Amino acid sequence: GQPLNIILFSAGIIFFCFFYTALVFNPKDVADNLKKSGAFIPGIRPGEQSARYIDGVLTRLTMFGALYMTAVCLLPQFLVVSANVPFYLGGTSLLIVVVVVMDTMAQVQSHLMSNQYESLLKKSNLKGYGSSGLIR
C-alpha cells in the first residue's frame, strides 16, 4: 500500500510488457514477410513504412495492454487499503486465474465445435460416413 511500492510495481509491469513484446515480435520481419508474400497494408508502402506503421500500432496496443494489466494487478492493493477488504488473491494470482479460465473456455468451445462439425459430416454423409456414423 506504500506509494513507492505501487510506483515500482506499476513500472515493472509496464517495462516487462514492452520488454516481452520487443523480444517476441519484430515489426521489420513482419513487414518483410508481407512484402515477400505480395501483401500490403492499404495506404502504406511496403517495406520500411510498413515496419514503422506496424511498430506504431504495436506500441499503442502494448501500452493499453500494459495499463490494463497494471490496473488488474493494483486493484486488490487498492481494495485492501481503501475499503479494508480482506483480499486473499493478489493481482498476479488474479491474472493467472483469468487466463486459465479463458483457456478452459476456449478448449470447451473448440470441443463443442468439433462435435458439431462431426455431426454435420454424419448428417450430410460426407467423408465416407454411413448412416451408422462409421467410416465405410
Coordinates of C-alpha atoms in Angstrom, one line a residue:
G1 CA 0.0 0.0 0.0
Q2 CA 3.0 2.3 0.1
P3 CA 3.3 4.8 -2.8
L4 CA 6.8 3.7 -3.7
N5 CA 5.7 0.1 -3.8
I6 CA 2.8 1.0 -6.1
I7 CA 5.0 3.1 -8.4
L8 CA 7.8 0.4 -8.7
F9 CA 5.2 -2.4 -9.2
S10 CA 3.5 -0.4 -12.0
A11 CA 6.8 0.5 -13.6
G12 CA 7.9 -3.1 -13.5
I13 CA 4.7 -4.4 -15.1
I14 CA 4.8 -1.8 -17.9
F15 CA 8.5 -2.4 -18.5
F16 CA 8.2 -6.1 -18.8
C17 CA 5.1 -5.8 -21.1
F18 CA 7.2 -3.8 -23.5
F19 CA 10.3 -6.0 -23.0
Y20 CA 8.4 -9.2 -23.8
T21 CA 6.7 -7.6 -26.8
A22 CA 10.1 -6.5 -28.1
L23 CA 11.6 -10.0 -27.7
V24 CA 8.7 -11.8 -29.3
F25 CA 7.5 -9.5 -32.1
N26 CA 9.7 -7.9 -34.7
P27 CA 7.9 -5.3 -36.9
K28 CA 10.7 -5.3 -39.5
D29 CA 10.3 -9.1 -40.0
V30 CA 6.6 -8.8 -40.3
A31 CA 6.9 -6.0 -42.9
D32 CA 9.5 -8.1 -44.9
N33 CA 7.2 -11.1 -44.8
L34 CA 4.3 -9.1 -46.0
K35 CA 6.4 -7.7 -48.8
K36 CA 7.7 -11.1 -49.9
S37 CA 4.2 -12.6 -50.0
G38 CA 2.9 -9.6 -52.1
A39 CA 0.6 -8.4 -49.3
F40 CA 0.5 -4.8 -48.1
I41 CA -1.3 -2.5 -45.7
P42 CA -3.7 -0.3 -47.6
G43 CA -2.4 3.3 -47.7
I44 CA 1.1 2.3 -46.5
R45 CA 4.0 1.5 -48.8
P46 CA 5.6 -2.0 -48.4
G47 CA 9.0 -2.1 -46.6
E48 CA 10.2 0.4 -44.1
Q49 CA 7.0 2.4 -44.0
S50 CA 5.0 -0.7 -43.2
A51 CA 7.5 -1.6 -40.4
R52 CA 7.1 1.9 -38.9
Y53 CA 3.3 1.6 -39.1
I54 CA 3.3 -1.8 -37.5
D55 CA 5.7 -0.6 -34.8
G56 CA 3.3 2.3 -34.0
V57 CA 0.3 0.1 -33.8
L58 CA 2.2 -2.4 -31.7
T59 CA 3.3 0.3 -29.3
R60 CA -0.2 1.6 -28.8
L61 CA -1.6 -1.9 -28.3
T62 CA 1.2 -2.8 -25.8
M63 CA 0.6 0.5 -23.9
F64 CA -3.1 -0.2 -23.5
G65 CA -2.4 -3.9 -22.6
A66 CA 0.2 -2.8 -20.0
L67 CA -2.1 -0.3 -18.4
Y68 CA -4.9 -2.9 -18.2
M69 CA -2.5 -5.4 -16.6
T70 CA -1.3 -2.8 -14.2
A71 CA -4.9 -1.9 -13.2
V72 CA -5.8 -5.5 -12.7
C73 CA -2.7 -6.1 -10.6
L74 CA -3.1 -3.0 -8.5
L75 CA -6.9 -3.4 -7.9
P76 CA -6.5 -5.8 -5.0
Q77 CA -4.0 -3.5 -3.3
F78 CA -6.3 -0.5 -3.6
L79 CA -9.2 -2.5 -2.2
V80 CA -7.2 -3.6 0.8
V81 CA -6.0 -0.1 1.6
S82 CA -9.1 2.0 0.8
A83 CA -12.0 -0.3 1.8
N84 CA -10.4 -2.7 4.2
V85 CA -11.5 -5.6 2.1
P86 CA -9.7 -8.8 3.0
F87 CA -8.4 -9.8 -0.4
Y88 CA -6.5 -13.0 -0.4
L89 CA -5.7 -13.1 -4.1
G90 CA -3.0 -10.8 -5.3
G91 CA -3.1 -9.1 -8.8
T92 CA -0.8 -11.6 -10.3
S93 CA -2.8 -14.6 -9.0
L94 CA -5.9 -12.9 -10.4
L95 CA -4.3 -12.6 -13.8
I96 CA -3.4 -16.3 -13.7
V97 CA -6.9 -17.3 -12.7
V98 CA -8.4 -15.2 -15.5
V99 CA -6.0 -16.7 -18.2
V100 CA -6.7 -20.2 -17.0
V101 CA -10.5 -19.6 -17.1
M102 CA -10.2 -18.1 -20.6
D103 CA -8.1 -21.0 -21.9
T104 CA -10.6 -23.5 -20.4
M105 CA -13.5 -21.8 -22.1
A106 CA -11.6 -21.8 -25.4
Q107 CA -10.9 -25.5 -25.1
V108 CA -14.6 -26.3 -24.3
Q109 CA -15.7 -24.2 -27.2
S110 CA -13.3 -25.9 -29.5
H111 CA -14.5 -29.3 -28.3
L112 CA -18.1 -28.3 -28.9
M113 CA -17.4 -27.0 -32.3
S114 CA -15.6 -30.2 -33.3
N115 CA -18.6 -32.3 -32.1
Q116 CA -20.9 -30.1 -34.2
Y117 CA -18.6 -30.5 -37.2
E118 CA -18.6 -34.3 -36.8
S119 CA -22.4 -34.4 -36.5
L120 CA -22.7 -32.2 -39.6
L121 CA -20.5 -34.7 -41.5
K122 CA -22.7 -37.6 -40.4
K123 CA -25.8 -35.8 -41.5
S124 CA -24.5 -34.9 -44.9
N125 CA -22.9 -38.3 -45.5
L126 CA -19.5 -36.8 -46.4
K127 CA -16.1 -38.3 -45.9
G128 CA -17.4 -41.9 -46.1
Y129 CA -19.7 -41.7 -43.1
G130 CA -22.6 -44.0 -43.5
S131 CA -25.9 -44.0 -41.7
S132 CA -24.3 -45.6 -38.7
G133 CA -21.7 -42.9 -38.5
L134 CA -18.8 -45.3 -39.1
I135 CA -16.4 -45.0 -41.9
R136 CA -17.1 -47.5 -44.7

